[in-house]
mmCIF file of C-alpha atoms in Angstrom:
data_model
loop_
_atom_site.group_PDB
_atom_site.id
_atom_site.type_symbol
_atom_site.label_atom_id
_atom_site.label_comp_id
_atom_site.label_asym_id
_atom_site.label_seq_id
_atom_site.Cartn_x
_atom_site.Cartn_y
_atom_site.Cartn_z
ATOM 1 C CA UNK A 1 107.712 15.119 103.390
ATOM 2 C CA UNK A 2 110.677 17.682 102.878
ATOM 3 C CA UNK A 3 110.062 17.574 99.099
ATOM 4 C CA UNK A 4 106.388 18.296 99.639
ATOM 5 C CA UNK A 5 106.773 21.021 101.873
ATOM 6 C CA UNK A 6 108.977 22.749 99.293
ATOM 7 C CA UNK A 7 106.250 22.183 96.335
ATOM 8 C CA UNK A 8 103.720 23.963 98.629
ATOM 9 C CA UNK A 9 106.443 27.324 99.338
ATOM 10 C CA UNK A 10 106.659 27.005 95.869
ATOM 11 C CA UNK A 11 103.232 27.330 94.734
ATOM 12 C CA UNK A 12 102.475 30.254 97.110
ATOM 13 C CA UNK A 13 105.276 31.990 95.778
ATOM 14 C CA UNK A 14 103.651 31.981 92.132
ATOM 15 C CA UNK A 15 100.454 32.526 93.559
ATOM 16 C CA UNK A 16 102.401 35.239 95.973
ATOM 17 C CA UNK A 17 103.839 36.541 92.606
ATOM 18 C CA UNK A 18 100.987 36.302 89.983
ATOM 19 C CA UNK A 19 97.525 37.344 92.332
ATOM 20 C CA UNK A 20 98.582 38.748 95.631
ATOM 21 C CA UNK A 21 101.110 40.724 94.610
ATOM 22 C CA UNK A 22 99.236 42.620 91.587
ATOM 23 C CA UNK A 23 95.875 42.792 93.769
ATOM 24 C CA UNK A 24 97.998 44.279 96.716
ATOM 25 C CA UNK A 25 98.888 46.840 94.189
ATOM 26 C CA UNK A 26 95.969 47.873 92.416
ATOM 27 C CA UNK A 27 94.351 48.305 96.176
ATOM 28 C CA UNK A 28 97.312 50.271 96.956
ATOM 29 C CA UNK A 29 97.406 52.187 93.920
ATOM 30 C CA UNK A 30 93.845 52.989 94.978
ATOM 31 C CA UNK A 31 94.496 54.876 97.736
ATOM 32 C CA UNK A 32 94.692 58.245 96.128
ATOM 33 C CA UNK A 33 91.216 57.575 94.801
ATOM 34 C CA UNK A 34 89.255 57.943 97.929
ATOM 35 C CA UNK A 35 89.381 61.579 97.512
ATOM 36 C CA UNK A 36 87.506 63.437 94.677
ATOM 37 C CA UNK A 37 90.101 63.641 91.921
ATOM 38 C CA UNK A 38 90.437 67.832 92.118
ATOM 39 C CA UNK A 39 92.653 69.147 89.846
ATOM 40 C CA UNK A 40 91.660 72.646 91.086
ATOM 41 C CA UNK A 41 94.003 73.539 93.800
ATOM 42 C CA UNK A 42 94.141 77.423 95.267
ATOM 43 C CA UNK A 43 97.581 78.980 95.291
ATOM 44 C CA UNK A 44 97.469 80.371 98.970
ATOM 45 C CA UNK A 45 97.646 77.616 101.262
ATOM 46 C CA UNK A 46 95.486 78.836 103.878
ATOM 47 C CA UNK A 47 92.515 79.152 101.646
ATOM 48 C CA UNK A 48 93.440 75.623 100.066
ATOM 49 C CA UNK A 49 93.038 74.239 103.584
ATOM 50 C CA UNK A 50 90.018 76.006 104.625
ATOM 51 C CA UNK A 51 89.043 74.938 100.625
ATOM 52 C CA UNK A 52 89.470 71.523 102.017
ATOM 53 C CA UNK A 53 87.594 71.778 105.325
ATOM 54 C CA UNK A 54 84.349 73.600 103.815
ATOM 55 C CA UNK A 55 84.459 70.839 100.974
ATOM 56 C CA UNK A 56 84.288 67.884 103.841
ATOM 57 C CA UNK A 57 81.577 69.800 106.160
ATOM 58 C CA UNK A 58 79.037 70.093 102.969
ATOM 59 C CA UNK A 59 77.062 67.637 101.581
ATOM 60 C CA UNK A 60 76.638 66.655 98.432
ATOM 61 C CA UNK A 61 72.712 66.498 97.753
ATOM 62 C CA UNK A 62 72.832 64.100 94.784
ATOM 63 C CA UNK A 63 75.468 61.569 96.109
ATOM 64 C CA UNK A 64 73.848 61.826 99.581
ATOM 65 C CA UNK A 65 76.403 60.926 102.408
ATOM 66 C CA UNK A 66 79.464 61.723 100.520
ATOM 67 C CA UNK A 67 80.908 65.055 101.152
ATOM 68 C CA UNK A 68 81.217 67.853 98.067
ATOM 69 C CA UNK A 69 85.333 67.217 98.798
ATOM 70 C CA UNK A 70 84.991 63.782 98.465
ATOM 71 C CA UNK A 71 82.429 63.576 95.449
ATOM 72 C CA UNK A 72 83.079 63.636 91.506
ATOM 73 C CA UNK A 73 79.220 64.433 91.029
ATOM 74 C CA UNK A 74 78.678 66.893 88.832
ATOM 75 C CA UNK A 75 76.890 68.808 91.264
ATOM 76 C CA UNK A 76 79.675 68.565 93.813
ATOM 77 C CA UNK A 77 82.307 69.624 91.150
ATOM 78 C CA UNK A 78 79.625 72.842 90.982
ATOM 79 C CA UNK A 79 79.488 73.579 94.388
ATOM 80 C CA UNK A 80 83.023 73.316 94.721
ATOM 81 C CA UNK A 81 83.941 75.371 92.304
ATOM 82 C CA UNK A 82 81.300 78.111 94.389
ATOM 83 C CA UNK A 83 83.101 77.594 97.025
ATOM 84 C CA UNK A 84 86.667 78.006 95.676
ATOM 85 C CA UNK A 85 85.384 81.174 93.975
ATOM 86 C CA UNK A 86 83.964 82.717 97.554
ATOM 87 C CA UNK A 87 87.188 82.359 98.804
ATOM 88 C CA UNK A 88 89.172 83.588 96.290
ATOM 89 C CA UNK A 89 86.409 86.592 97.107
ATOM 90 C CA UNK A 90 87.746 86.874 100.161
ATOM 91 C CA UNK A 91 84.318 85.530 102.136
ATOM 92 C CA UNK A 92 84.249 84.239 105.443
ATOM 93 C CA UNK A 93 83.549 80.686 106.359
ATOM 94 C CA UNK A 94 80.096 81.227 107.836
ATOM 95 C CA UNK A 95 79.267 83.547 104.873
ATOM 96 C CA UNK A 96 80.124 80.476 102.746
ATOM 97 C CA UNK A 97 77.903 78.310 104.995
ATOM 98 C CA UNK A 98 75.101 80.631 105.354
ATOM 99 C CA UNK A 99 74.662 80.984 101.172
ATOM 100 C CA UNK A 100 74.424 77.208 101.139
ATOM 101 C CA UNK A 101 72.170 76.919 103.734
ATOM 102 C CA UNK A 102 69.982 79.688 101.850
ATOM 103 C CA UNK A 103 70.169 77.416 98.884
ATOM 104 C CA UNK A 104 70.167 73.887 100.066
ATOM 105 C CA UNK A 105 68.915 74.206 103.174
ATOM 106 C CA UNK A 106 70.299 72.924 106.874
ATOM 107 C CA UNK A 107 71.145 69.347 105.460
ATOM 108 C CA UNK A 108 73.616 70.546 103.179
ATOM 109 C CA UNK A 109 75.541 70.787 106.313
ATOM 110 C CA UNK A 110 76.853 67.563 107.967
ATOM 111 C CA UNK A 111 76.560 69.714 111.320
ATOM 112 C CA UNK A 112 72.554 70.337 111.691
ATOM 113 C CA UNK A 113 71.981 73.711 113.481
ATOM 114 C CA UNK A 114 69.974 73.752 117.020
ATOM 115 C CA UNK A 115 66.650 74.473 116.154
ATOM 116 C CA UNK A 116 63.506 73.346 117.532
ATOM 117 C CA UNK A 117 62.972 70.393 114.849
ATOM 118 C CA UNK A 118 66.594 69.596 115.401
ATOM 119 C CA UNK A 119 65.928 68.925 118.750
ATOM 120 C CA UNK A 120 65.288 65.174 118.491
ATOM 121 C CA UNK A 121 67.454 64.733 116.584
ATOM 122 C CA UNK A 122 70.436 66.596 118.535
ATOM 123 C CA UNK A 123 69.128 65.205 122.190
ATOM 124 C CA UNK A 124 68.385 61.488 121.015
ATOM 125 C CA UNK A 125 72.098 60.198 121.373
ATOM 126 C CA UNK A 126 71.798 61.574 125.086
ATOM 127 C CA UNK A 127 68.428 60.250 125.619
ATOM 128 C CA UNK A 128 69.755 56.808 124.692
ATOM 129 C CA UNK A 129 72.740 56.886 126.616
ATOM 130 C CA UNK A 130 70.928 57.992 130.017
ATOM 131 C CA UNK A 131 68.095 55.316 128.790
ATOM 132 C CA UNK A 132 71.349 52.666 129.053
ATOM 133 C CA UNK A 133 72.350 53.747 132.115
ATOM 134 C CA UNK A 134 69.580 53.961 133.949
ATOM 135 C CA UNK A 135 68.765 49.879 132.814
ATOM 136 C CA UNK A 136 72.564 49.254 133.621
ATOM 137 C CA UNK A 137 71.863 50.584 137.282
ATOM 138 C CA UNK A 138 68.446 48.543 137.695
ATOM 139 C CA UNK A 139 70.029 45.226 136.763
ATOM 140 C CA UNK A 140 73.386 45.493 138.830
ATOM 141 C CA UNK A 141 70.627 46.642 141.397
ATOM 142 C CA UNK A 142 68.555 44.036 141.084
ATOM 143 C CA UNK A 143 71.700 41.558 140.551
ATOM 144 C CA UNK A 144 73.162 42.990 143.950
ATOM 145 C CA UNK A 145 69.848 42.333 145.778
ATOM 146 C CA UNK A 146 69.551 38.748 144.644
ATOM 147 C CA UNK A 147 73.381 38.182 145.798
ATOM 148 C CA UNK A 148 72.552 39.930 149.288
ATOM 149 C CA UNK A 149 69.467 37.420 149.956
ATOM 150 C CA UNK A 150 71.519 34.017 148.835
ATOM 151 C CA UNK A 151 73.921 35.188 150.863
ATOM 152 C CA UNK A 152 71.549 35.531 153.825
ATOM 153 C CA UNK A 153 68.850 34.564 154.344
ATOM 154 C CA UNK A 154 67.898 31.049 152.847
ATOM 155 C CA UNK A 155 63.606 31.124 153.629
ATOM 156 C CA UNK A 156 63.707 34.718 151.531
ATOM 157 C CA UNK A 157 65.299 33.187 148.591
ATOM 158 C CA UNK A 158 62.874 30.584 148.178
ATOM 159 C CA UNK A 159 59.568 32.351 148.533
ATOM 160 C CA UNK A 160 61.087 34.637 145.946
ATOM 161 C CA UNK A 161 61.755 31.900 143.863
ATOM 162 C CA UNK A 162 58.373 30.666 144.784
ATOM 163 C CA UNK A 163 57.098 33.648 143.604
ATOM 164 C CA UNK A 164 58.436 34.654 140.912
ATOM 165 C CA UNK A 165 58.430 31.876 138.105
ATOM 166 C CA UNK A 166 61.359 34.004 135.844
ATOM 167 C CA UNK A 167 63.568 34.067 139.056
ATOM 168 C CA UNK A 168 67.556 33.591 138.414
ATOM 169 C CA UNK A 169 68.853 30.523 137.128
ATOM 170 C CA UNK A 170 71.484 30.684 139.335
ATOM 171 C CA UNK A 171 68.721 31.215 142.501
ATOM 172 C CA UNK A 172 66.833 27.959 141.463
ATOM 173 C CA UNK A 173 70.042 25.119 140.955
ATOM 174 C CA UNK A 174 71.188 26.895 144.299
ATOM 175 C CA UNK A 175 68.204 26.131 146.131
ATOM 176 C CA UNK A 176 67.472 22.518 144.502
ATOM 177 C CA UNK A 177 71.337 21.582 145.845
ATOM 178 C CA UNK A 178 70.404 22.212 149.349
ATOM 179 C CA UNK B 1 54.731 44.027 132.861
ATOM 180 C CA UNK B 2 58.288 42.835 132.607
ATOM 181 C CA UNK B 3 58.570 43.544 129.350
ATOM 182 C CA UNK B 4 55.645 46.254 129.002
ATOM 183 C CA UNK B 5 59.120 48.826 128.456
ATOM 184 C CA UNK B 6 61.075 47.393 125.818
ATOM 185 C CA UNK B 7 57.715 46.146 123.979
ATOM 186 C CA UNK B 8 56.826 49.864 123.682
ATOM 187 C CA UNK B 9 60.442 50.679 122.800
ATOM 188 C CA UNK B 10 60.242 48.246 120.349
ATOM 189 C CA UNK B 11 57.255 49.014 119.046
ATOM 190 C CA UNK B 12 57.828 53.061 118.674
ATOM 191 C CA UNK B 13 60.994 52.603 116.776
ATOM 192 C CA UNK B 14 58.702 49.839 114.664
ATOM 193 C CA UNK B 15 55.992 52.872 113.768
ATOM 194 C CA UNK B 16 58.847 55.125 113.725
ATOM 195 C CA UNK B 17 60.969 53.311 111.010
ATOM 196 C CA UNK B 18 57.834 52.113 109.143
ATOM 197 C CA UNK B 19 57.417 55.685 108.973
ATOM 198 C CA UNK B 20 60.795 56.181 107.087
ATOM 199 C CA UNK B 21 60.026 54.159 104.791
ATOM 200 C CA UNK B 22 57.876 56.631 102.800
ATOM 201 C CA UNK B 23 60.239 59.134 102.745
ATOM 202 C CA UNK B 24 62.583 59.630 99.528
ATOM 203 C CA UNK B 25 65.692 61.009 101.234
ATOM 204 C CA UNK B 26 66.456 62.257 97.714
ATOM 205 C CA UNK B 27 63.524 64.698 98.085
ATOM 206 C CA UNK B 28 65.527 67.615 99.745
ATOM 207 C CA UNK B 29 62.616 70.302 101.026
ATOM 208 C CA UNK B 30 63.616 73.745 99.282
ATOM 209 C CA UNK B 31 64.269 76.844 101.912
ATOM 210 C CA UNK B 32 62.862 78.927 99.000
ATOM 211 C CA UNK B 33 59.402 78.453 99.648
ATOM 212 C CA UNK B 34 57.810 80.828 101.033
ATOM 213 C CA UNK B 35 60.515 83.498 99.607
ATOM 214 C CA UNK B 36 60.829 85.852 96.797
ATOM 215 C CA UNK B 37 62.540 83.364 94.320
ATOM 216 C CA UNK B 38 66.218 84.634 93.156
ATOM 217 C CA UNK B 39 65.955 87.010 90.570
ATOM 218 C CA UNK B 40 68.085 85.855 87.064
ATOM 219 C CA UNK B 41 68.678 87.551 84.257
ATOM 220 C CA UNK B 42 70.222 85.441 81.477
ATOM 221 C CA UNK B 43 70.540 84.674 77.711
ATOM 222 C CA UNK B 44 68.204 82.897 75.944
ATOM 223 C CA UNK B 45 68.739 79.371 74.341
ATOM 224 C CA UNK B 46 67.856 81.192 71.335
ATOM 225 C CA UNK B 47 70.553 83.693 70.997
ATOM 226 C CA UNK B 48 73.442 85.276 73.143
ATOM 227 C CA UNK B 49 71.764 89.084 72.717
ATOM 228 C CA UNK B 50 68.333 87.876 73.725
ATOM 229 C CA UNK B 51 67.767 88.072 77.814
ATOM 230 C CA UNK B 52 65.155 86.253 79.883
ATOM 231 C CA UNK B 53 64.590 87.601 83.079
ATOM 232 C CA UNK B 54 62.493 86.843 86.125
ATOM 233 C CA UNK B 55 61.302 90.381 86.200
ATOM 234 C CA UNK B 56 59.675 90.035 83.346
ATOM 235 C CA UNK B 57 57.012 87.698 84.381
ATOM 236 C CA UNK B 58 56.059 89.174 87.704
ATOM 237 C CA UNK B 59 52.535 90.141 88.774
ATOM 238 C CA UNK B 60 51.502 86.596 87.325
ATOM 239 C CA UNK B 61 51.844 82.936 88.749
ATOM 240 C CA UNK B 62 54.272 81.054 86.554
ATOM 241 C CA UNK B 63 56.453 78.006 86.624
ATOM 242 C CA UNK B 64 60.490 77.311 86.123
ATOM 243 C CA UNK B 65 61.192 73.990 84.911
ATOM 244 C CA UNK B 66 64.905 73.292 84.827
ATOM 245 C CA UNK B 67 65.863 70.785 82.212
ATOM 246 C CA UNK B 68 69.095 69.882 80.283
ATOM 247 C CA UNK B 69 68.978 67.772 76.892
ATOM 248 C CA UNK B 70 71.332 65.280 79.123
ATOM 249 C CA UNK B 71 68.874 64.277 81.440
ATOM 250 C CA UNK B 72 66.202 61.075 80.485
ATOM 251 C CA UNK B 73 63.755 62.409 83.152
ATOM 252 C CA UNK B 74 63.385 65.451 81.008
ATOM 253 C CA UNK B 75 63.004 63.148 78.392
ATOM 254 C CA UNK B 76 59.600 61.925 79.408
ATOM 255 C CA UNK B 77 58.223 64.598 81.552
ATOM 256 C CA UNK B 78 58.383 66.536 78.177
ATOM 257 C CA UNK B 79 55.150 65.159 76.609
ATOM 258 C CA UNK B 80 53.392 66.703 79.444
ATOM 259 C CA UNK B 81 55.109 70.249 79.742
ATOM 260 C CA UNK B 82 53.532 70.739 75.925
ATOM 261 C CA UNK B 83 50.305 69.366 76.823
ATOM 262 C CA UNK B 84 50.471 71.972 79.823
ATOM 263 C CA UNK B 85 51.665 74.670 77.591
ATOM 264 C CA UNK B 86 48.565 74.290 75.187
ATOM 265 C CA UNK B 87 46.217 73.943 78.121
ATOM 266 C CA UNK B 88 47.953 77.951 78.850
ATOM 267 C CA UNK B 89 46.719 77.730 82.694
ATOM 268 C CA UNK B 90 50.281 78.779 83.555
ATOM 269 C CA UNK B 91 53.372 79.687 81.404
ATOM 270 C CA UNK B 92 56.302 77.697 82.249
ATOM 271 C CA UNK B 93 59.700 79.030 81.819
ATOM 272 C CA UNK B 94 62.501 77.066 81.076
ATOM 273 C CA UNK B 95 65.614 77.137 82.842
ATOM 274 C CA UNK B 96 68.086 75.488 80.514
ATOM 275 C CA UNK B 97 70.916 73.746 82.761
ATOM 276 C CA UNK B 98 74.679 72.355 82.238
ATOM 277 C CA UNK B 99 73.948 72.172 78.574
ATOM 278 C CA UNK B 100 75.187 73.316 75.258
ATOM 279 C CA UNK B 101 73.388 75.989 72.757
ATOM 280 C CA UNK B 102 73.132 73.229 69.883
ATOM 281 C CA UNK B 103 71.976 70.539 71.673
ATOM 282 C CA UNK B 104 69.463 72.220 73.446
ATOM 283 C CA UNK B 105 68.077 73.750 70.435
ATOM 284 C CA UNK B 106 68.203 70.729 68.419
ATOM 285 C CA UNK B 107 66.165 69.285 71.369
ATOM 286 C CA UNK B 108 63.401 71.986 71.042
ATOM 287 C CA UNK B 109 63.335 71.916 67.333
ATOM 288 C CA UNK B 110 62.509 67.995 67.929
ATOM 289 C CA UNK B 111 60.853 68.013 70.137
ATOM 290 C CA UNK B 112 58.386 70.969 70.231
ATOM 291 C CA UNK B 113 58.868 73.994 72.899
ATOM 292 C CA UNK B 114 56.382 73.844 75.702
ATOM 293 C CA UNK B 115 58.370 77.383 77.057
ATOM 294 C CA UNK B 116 57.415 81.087 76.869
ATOM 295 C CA UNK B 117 61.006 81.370 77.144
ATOM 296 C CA UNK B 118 64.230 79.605 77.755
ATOM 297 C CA UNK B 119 67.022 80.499 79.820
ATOM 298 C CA UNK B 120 70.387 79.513 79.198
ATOM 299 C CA UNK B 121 72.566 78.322 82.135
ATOM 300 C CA UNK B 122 75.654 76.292 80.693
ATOM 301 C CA UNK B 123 77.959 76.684 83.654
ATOM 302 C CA UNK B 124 75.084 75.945 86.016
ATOM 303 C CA UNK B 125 75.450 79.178 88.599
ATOM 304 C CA UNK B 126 71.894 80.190 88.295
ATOM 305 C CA UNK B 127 70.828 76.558 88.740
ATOM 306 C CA UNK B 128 72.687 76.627 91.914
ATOM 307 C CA UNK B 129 71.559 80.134 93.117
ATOM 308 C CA UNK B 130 68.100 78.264 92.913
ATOM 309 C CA UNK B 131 69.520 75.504 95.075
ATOM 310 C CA UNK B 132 68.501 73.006 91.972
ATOM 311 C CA UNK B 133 70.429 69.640 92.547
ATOM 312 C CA UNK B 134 69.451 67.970 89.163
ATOM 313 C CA UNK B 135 66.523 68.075 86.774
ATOM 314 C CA UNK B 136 63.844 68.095 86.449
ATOM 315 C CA UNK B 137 63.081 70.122 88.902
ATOM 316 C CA UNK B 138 59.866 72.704 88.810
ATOM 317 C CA UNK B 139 59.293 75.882 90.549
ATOM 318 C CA UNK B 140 55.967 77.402 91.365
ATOM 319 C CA UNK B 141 56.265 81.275 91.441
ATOM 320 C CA UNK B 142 53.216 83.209 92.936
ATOM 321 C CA UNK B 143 51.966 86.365 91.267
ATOM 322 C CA UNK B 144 54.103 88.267 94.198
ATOM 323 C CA UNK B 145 57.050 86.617 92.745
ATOM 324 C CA UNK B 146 57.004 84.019 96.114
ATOM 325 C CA UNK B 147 58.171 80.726 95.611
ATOM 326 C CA UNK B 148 55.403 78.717 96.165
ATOM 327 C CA UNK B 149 56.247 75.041 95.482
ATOM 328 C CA UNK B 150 58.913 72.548 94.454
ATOM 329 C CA UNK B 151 58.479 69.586 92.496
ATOM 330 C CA UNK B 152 61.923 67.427 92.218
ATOM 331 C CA UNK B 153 61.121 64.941 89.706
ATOM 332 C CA UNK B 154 59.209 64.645 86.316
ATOM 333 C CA UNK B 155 56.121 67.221 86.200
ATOM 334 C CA UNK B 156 53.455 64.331 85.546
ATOM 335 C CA UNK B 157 49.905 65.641 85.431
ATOM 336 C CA UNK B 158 48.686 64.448 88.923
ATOM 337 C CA UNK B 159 51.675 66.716 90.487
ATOM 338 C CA UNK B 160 50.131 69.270 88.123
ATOM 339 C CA UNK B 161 46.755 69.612 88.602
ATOM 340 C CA UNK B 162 47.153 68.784 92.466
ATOM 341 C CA UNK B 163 50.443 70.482 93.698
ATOM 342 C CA UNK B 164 50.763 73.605 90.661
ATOM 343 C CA UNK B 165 47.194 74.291 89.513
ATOM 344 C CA UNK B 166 45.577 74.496 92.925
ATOM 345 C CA UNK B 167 48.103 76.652 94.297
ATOM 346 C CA UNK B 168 47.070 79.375 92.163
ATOM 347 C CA UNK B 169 43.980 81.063 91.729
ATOM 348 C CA UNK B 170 43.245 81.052 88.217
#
């Protein structure tokens, strides 16, 4: 039993040793790879990180749903290198926006503008959350209801359960006990 | 009636998504249509001294096909542009993009050269300032220099005849 046990530690360890170990590297190793490999960098730090947040609010049109910071496209290396060279102009952040926008058009940003076809698409999260609620409130209603007349009165229950063929589970085995 | 609201929930998003279905979400609309189209003024595949410019084709409907000799979409929409340039309804204008001088040329010389002229845009900034996001992409340009249509995609002679001819009056 003893020896066994020790056979088994001892194969994990080689497996530990020859396959975890290496994978758990090359996935860490990987790490740095989940952002576009940029070897252009801007020597004031402010405009770096404002290089940074621009890069992560556009979209890259080619790679769709990756941002132009996070994207080795060629196109997002392009647009990149726009940007970079607006700041280095000395343009604001909206200025940057706005000539991309003039370009690409509103879904180059990953932040659509309010505008009366955005509406729908701005509103619908609400719409759906309300739409939740309001179904939330009717069935706790309806629940509540249901518990009131068990708890009650007895000839109510059954000629709802009478009437109703889809009445509660719960309503029917508690009326067939009695 | 119980479930008359989520079977029309259900059955909107159904239409709804069936509806998405048709769409190519790589087929951004352009905000340039409808708008004078960026002016460019650049040097010709042909030669550094030589200058194309956008100027020099206004008061006229023409086209401006961007192409690269790196792109296989270009590849086979090429057939067509010469059979469009030898019809001569509308002169297309080539907008060479991310490329090199040699290979472009070599590409022409091939080839054949369905353009009145060729622009040369190695870096890829007037590609950009025309909100291009790969080729082959085709521009439309009314005889008021107004952007009239975009056609991402190979130039095939349906999207010729029904999107670029009839859009002009010839």
């Amino acid at each position: 039993m003893k020896n066994k046990i020790d056979r088994k530690n001892r194969l994990d360890g080689r497996t530990f040793a020859m396959f975890t170990l290496p994978l758990l590297l090359i996935v860490l190793l990987c790490a740095p790879l989940t952002q576009a490999i940029d070897a252009q960098t801007l020597n004031d730090p402010v405009l770096q990180i404002r290089y940074v947040a621009i890069g992560k609010e556009l979209r890259c049109l080619v790679c769709q749903n990756q941002s132009i910071y996070d994207s080795n496209a060629e196109l997002a290396q392009d647009l990149r290198r726009q940007v970079r060279e607006m700041l280095e102009d000395g343009r604001a952040d909206d200025e940057i926006y706005r000539y991309m926008i003039e370009r690409y058009g509103d879904y180059v940003r990953y932040r659509p503008p309010w505008r009366v076809n955005t509406l729908l698409l701005q509103l619908f999260p609400v719409f759906i959350a309300l739409f939740g609620f309001w179904m939330l409130w009717g069935t706790l209603r309806k629940h509540r209801s249901v518990n009131a007349m068990k708890a009650g009165s007895p000839e109510l229950e059954n000629s709802e359960s009478a009437q109703d063929s889809g009445a509660d589970d719960t309503a029917n085995t508690s009326t067939e006990r009695r | 009636m119980r479930f008359s609201v989520p079977l029309v929930l259900f059955l909107g998003l159904s239409v709804f998504l069936l509806l998405g279905l048709d769409q190519d979400p790589q087929k951004i609309p352009s905000p340039f249509i409808g708008k004078p189209v960026p002016a460019f003024s650049l040097e010709t595949v042909e030669s550094a001294s030589g200058t194309v410019s956008t100027q020099d084709y206004a008061g006229k409907p023409y086209v401006i096909n961007v192409w690269g000799s790196w792109c296989p979409a270009c590849y086979d929409e090429h057939p067509y542009l010469l059979e469009y340039a030898a019809q001569g309804q509308l002169p297309i204008i080539g907008l060479n993009w991310k490329d090199t001088r040699e290979k472009a040329q070599s590409w022409l010389a091939q080839l054949g050269d369905p353009y009145v002229a060729n622009a040369f845009d190695p870096v890829g900034d007037a590609g950009i300032n025309l909100g291009v996001y790969g080729a082959p992409e085709s521009f439309l340009i009314g005889a008021d220099g107004i952007v009239l249509y975009k056609h991402v995609g190979p130039l095939t002679p349906d999207v010729w005849q029904e999107q670029f001819l009839a859009r002009v009056q010839l």
